[in-house]
Coordinates of C-alpha atoms in Angstrom, one line a residue:
X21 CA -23.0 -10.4 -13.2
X22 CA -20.2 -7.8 -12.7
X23 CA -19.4 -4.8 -10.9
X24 CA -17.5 -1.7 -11.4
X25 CA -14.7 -0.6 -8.9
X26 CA -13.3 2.4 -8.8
X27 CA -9.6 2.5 -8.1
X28 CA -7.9 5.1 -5.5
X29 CA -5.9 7.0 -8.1
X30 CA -2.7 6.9 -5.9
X31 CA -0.5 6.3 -9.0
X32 CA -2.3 8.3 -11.4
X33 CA -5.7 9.3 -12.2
X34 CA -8.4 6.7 -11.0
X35 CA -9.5 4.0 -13.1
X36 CA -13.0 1.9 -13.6
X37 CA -12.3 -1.4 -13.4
X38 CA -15.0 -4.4 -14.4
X39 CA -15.0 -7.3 -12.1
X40 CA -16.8 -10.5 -12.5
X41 CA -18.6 -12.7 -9.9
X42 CA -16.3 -14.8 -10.3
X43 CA -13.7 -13.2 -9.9
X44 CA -14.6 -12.1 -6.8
X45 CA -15.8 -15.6 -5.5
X46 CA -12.6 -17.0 -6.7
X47 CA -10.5 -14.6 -4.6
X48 CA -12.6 -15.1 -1.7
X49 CA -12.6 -18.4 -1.7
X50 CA -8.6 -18.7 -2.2
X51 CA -8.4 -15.8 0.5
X52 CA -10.5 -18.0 3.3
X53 CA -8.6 -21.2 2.5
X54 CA -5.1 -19.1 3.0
X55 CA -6.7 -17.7 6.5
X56 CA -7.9 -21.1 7.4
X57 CA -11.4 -21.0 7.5
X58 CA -14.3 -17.9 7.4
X59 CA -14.4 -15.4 10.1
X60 CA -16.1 -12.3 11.3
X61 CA -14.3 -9.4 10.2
X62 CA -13.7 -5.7 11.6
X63 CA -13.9 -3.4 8.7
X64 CA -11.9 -0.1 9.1
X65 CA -11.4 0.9 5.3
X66 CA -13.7 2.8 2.9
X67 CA -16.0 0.3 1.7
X68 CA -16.2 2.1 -2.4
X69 CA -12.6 0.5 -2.2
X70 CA -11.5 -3.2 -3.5
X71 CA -9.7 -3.6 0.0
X72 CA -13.3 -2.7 2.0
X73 CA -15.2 -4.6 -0.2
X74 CA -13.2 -8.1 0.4
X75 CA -13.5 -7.2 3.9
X76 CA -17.4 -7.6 3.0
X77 CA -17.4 -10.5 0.8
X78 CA -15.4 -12.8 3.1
X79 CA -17.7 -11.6 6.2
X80 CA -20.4 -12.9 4.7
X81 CA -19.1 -16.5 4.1
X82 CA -19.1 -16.7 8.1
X83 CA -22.1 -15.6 8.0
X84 CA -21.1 -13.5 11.2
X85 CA -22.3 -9.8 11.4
X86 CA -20.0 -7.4 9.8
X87 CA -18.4 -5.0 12.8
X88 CA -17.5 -1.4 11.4
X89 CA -15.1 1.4 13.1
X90 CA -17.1 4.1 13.6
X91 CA -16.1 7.6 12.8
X92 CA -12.3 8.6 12.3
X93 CA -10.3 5.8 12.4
X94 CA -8.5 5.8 16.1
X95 CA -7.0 2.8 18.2
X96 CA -10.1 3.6 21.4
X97 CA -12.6 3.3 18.1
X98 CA -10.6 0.1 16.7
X99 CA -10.4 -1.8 19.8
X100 CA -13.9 -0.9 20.8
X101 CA -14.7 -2.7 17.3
X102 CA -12.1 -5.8 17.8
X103 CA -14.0 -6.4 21.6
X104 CA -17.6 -7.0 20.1
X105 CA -16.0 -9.7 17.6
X106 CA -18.1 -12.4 18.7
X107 CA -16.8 -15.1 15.7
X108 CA -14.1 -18.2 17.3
X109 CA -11.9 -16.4 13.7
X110 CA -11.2 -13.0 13.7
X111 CA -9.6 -11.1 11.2
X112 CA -9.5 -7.1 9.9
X113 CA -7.9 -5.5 6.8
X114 CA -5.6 -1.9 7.3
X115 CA -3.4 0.0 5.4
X116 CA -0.2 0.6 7.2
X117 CA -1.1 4.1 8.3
X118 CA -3.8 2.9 10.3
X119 CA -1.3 0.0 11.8
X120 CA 1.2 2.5 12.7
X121 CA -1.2 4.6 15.0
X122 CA -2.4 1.2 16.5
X123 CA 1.8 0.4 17.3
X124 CA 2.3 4.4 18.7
X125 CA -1.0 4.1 20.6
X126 CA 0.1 0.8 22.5
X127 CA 3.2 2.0 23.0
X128 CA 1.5 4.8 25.1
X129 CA -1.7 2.5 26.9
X130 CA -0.4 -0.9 26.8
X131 CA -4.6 -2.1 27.1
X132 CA -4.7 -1.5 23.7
X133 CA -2.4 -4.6 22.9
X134 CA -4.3 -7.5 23.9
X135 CA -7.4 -6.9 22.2
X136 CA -6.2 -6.4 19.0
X137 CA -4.0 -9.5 19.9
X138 CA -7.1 -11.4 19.1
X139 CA -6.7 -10.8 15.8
X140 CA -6.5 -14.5 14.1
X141 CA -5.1 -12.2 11.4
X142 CA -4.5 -8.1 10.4
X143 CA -3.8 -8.0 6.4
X144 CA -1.8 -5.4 5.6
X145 CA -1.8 -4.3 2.0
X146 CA -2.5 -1.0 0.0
X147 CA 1.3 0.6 -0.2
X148 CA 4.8 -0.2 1.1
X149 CA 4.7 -0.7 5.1
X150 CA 7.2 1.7 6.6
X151 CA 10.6 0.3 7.4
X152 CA 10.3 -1.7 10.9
X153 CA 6.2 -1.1 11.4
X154 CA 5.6 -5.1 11.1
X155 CA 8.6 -6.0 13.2
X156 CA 6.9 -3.4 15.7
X157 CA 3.6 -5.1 15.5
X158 CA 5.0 -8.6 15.7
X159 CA 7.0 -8.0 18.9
X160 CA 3.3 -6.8 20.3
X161 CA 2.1 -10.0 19.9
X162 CA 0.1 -9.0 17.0
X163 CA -0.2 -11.6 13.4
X164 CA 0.5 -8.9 10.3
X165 CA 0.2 -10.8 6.9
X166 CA 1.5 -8.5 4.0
X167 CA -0.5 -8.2 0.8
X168 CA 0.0 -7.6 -2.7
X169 CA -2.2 -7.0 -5.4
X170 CA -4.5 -4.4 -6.8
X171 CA -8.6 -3.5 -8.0
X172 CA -7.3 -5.6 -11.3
X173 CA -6.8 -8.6 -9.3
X174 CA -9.5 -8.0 -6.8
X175 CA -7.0 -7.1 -4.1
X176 CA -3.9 -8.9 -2.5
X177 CA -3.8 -12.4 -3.9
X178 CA 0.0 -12.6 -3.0
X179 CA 0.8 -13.0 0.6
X180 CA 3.4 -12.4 2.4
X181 CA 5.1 -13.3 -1.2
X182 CA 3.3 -16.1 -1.9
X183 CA 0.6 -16.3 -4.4
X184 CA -2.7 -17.5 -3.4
X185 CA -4.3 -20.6 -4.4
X186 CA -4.3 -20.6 -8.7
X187 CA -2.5 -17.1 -8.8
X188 CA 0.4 -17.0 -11.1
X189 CA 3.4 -14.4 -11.6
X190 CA 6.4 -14.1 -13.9
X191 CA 8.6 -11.0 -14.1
X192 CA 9.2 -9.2 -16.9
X193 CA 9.7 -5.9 -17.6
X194 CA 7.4 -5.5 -14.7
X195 CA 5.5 -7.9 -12.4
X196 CA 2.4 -9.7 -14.0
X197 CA -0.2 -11.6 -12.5
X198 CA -2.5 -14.5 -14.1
X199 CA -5.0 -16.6 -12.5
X200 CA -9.2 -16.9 -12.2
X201 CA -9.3 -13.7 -9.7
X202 CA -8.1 -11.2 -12.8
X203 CA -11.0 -8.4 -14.0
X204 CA -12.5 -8.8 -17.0
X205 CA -10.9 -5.2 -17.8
X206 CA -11.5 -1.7 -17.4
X207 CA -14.7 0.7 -19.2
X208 CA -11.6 1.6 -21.6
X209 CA -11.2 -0.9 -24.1
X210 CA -7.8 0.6 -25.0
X211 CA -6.3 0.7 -21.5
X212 CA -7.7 -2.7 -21.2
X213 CA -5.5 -3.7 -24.3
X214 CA -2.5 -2.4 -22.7
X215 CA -2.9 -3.9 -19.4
X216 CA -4.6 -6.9 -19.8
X217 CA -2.3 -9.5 -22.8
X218 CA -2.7 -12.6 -23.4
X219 CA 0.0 -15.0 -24.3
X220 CA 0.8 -18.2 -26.4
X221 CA -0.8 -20.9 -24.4
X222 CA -3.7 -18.6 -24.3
X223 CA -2.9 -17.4 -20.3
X224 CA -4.6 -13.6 -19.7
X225 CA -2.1 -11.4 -18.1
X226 CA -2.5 -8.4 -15.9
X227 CA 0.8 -6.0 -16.1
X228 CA 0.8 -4.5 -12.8
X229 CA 3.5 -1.6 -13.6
X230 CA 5.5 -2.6 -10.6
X231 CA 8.8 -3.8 -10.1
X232 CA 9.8 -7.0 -8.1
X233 CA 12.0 -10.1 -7.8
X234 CA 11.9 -13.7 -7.0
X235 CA 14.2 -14.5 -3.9
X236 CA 14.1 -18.2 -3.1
X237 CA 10.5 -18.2 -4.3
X238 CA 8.9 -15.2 -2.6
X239 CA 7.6 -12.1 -4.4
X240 CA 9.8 -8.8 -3.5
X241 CA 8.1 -5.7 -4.7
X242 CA 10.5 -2.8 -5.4
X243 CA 8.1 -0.1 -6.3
X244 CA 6.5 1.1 -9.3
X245 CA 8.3 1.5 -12.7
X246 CA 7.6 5.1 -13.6
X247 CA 9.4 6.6 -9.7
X248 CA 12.8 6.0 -11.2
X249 CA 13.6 9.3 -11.6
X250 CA 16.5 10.5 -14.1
X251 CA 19.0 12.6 -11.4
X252 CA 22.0 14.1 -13.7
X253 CA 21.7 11.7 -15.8
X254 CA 21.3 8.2 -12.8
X255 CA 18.6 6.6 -12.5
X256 CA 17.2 6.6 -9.0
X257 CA 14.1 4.8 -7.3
X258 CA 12.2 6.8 -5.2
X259 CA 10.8 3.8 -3.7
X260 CA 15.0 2.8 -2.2
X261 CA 15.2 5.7 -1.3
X262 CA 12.3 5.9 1.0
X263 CA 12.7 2.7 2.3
X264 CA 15.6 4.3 3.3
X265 CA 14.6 7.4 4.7
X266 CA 11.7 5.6 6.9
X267 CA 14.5 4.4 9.4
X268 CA 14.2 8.4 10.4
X269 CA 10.7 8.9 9.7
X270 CA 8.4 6.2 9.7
X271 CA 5.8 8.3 7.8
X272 CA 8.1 9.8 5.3
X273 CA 7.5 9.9 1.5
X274 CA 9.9 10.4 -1.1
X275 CA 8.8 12.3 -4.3
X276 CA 10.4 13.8 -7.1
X277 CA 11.0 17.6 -6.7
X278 CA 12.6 19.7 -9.8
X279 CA 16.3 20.9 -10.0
X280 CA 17.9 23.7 -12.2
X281 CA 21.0 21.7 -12.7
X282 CA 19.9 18.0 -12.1
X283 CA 16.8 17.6 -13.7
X284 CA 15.1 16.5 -10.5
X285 CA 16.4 15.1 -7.5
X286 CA 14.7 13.0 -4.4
X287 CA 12.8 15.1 -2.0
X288 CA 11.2 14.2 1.8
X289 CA 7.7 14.8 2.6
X290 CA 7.0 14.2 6.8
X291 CA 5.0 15.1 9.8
X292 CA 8.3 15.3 12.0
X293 CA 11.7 16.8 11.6
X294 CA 14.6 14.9 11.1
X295 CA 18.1 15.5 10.3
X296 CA 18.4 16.0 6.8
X297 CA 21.9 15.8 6.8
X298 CA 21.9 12.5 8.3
X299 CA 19.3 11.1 5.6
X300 CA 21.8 12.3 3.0
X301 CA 24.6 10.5 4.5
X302 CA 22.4 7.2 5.0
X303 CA 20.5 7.0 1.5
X304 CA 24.4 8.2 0.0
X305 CA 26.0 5.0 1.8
X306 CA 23.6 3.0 0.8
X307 CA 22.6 3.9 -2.3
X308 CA 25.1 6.4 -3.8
X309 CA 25.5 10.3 -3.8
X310 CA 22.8 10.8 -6.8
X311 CA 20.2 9.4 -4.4
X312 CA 20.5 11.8 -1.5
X313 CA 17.5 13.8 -1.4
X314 CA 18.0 17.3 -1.5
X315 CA 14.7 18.9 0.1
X316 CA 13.3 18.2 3.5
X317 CA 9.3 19.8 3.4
X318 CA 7.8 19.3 6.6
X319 CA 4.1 19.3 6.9
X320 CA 1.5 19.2 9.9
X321 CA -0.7 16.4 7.9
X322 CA 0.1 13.9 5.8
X323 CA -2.3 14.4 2.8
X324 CA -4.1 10.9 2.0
X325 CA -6.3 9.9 -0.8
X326 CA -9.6 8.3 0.1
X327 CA -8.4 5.0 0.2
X328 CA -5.9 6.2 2.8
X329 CA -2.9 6.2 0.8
X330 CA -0.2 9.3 0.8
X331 CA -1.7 11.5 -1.9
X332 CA 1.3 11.3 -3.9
X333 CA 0.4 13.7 -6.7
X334 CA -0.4 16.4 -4.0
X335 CA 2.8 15.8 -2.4
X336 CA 4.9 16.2 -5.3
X337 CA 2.9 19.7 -5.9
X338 CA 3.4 20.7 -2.5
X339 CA 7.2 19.8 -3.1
X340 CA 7.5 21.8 -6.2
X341 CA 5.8 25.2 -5.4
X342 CA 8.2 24.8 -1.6
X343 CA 11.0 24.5 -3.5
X344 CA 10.7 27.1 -6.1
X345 CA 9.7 29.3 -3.7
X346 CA 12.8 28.9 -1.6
X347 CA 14.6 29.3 -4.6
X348 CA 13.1 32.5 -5.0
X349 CA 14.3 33.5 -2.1
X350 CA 17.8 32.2 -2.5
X351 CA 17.8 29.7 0.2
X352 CA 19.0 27.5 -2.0
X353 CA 20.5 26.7 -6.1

């Protein structure tokens, strides 16, 4: 048997990915062993998702009711959830927007802490966390696990850089990920060609399009491969300098936004209103002058896809049509 997953389209345009049985039961079974044993599980993420569906398939080996947010996702709806967890194991899967408004709402009504101190466990997976959120969660008392993987490899199977049980990586142009958890492919045989290789020994090979390292045997993602934008002729990756730019604003995103004279050049997409100025000056000193975004576009919500990510296609539209039309009205060259 198989099923077809649907991917968020964060990166690009959504893709329909073929997953196996077992596939899945060999990622939910590596998954439980990493945890420690099955649990009951609060699931706050859309369920048409890989991320909500794990949530499902690992309830279900505790044989434990599956507990659902209801509504809008908000920390009274979360903890309400997190209190009717009956299971002695209790875990939850977020993406790191929904763990930042959990960290600002127990900053403001401390009650909120203990419950979701429960937690056995809070994966936290689906894009970068912002600069300091896990440190933030940590000091609350709170376990945050990082995960890395995608739909192709039925969700995180690396964990806080370590790969779960079978998974294998090696780094090439690009990280790739082997091991029994891999989709059988996607509904387009060609894409499937392209993402999917086998090698000598016979291994199958899925090419994530992300860049990452090996430091002293942990995986360290460094963003995707196609945000290094081409700025006057340097390379720069969006993805260093947002890491950057989230010490200022934690909900920041850092797109490419074109330039008359540079090609394009970094620009900053947030909710609040920081200095722009002293952005430039950080992401300079730590990353050189070519990196300092130009553009600061302030907006009053952060667009998000389904799946909860930043809508980053959106965002660099929004960027585009805000600068040009500043630059139509001379505000800036």
């Amino acid at each position: 048997m198989t099923i077809v997953v649907e991917t968020s389209g964060s990166s690009g345009k959504p893709k329909r990915v073929i997953i196996s049985d077992e596939a899945v039961q060999a990622s939910t079974e590596a998954a439980i062993e990493r945890l420690g044993g099955p649990g009951q599980w609060v699931l706050a993420l859309p369920e048409q998702y890989i991320a909500g569906k794990n949530v499902i398939w690992r309830n279900a080996v505790s044989g434990a009711p599956l507990v659902r947010t209801e509504g809008a996702f908000t920390a009274e709806a979360f903890v309400e959830a997190v209190q009717s967890l009956e299971h002695e194991r209790k875990y939850t899967s977020l993406v790191p927007t929904q763990l930042a408004r959990l960290v600002d709402a127990a900053a403001l009504d401390r009650s909120f802490i203990g419950p979701i101190a429960r937690l056995d466990r809070i994966l936290l997976g689906g894009q970068r966390a912002p600069f300091g959120l896990i440190e933030r969660a940590a000091r609350l008392g709170w376990r945050v696990t990082r995960t890395y993987g995608a739909t192709e490899t039925v969700g995180g199977c690396v964990w806080d850089g370590r790969p779960l049980r079978d998974v294998k990586l090696r780094l090439t142009d690009q990280i790739e990920i082997a091991g029994p958890q891999l989709a059988d492919g996607y509904d387009d045989p060609e894409l499937t060609a392209q993402r999917f290789v086998v090698d000598g020994s016979g291994t199958r090979w899925y090419k994530t399009g992300d860049a990452g390292s090996l430091i002293s045997g942990l995986l360290q993602v460094s963003g995707r491969i196609d945000d290094v934008i081409n700025s006057g002729g340097i390379k720069v990756s969006l993805a260093a300098v947002e890491h950057v730019v989230q010490t200022f604003a934690p909900d920041a995103v850092v797109v490419a936004a074109p330039h008359p004279e540079w090609g394009e050049v970094p620009a900053v997409v947030t909710t609040l209103k920081p200095s722009l100025a002293e952005i430039r000056a950080a992401v300079g000193n730590a990353l050189g002058k070519p990196a300092r975004p130009n553009h600061l576009v302030t907006v009053s919500v952060m667009p998000t896809t389904a799946s909860g990510k930043p809508d980053r296609k959106r965002l660099t539209r929004l960027v585009a049509s805000r600068t040009q039309e500043r630059r139509r009205r001379g505000l800036f060259g």
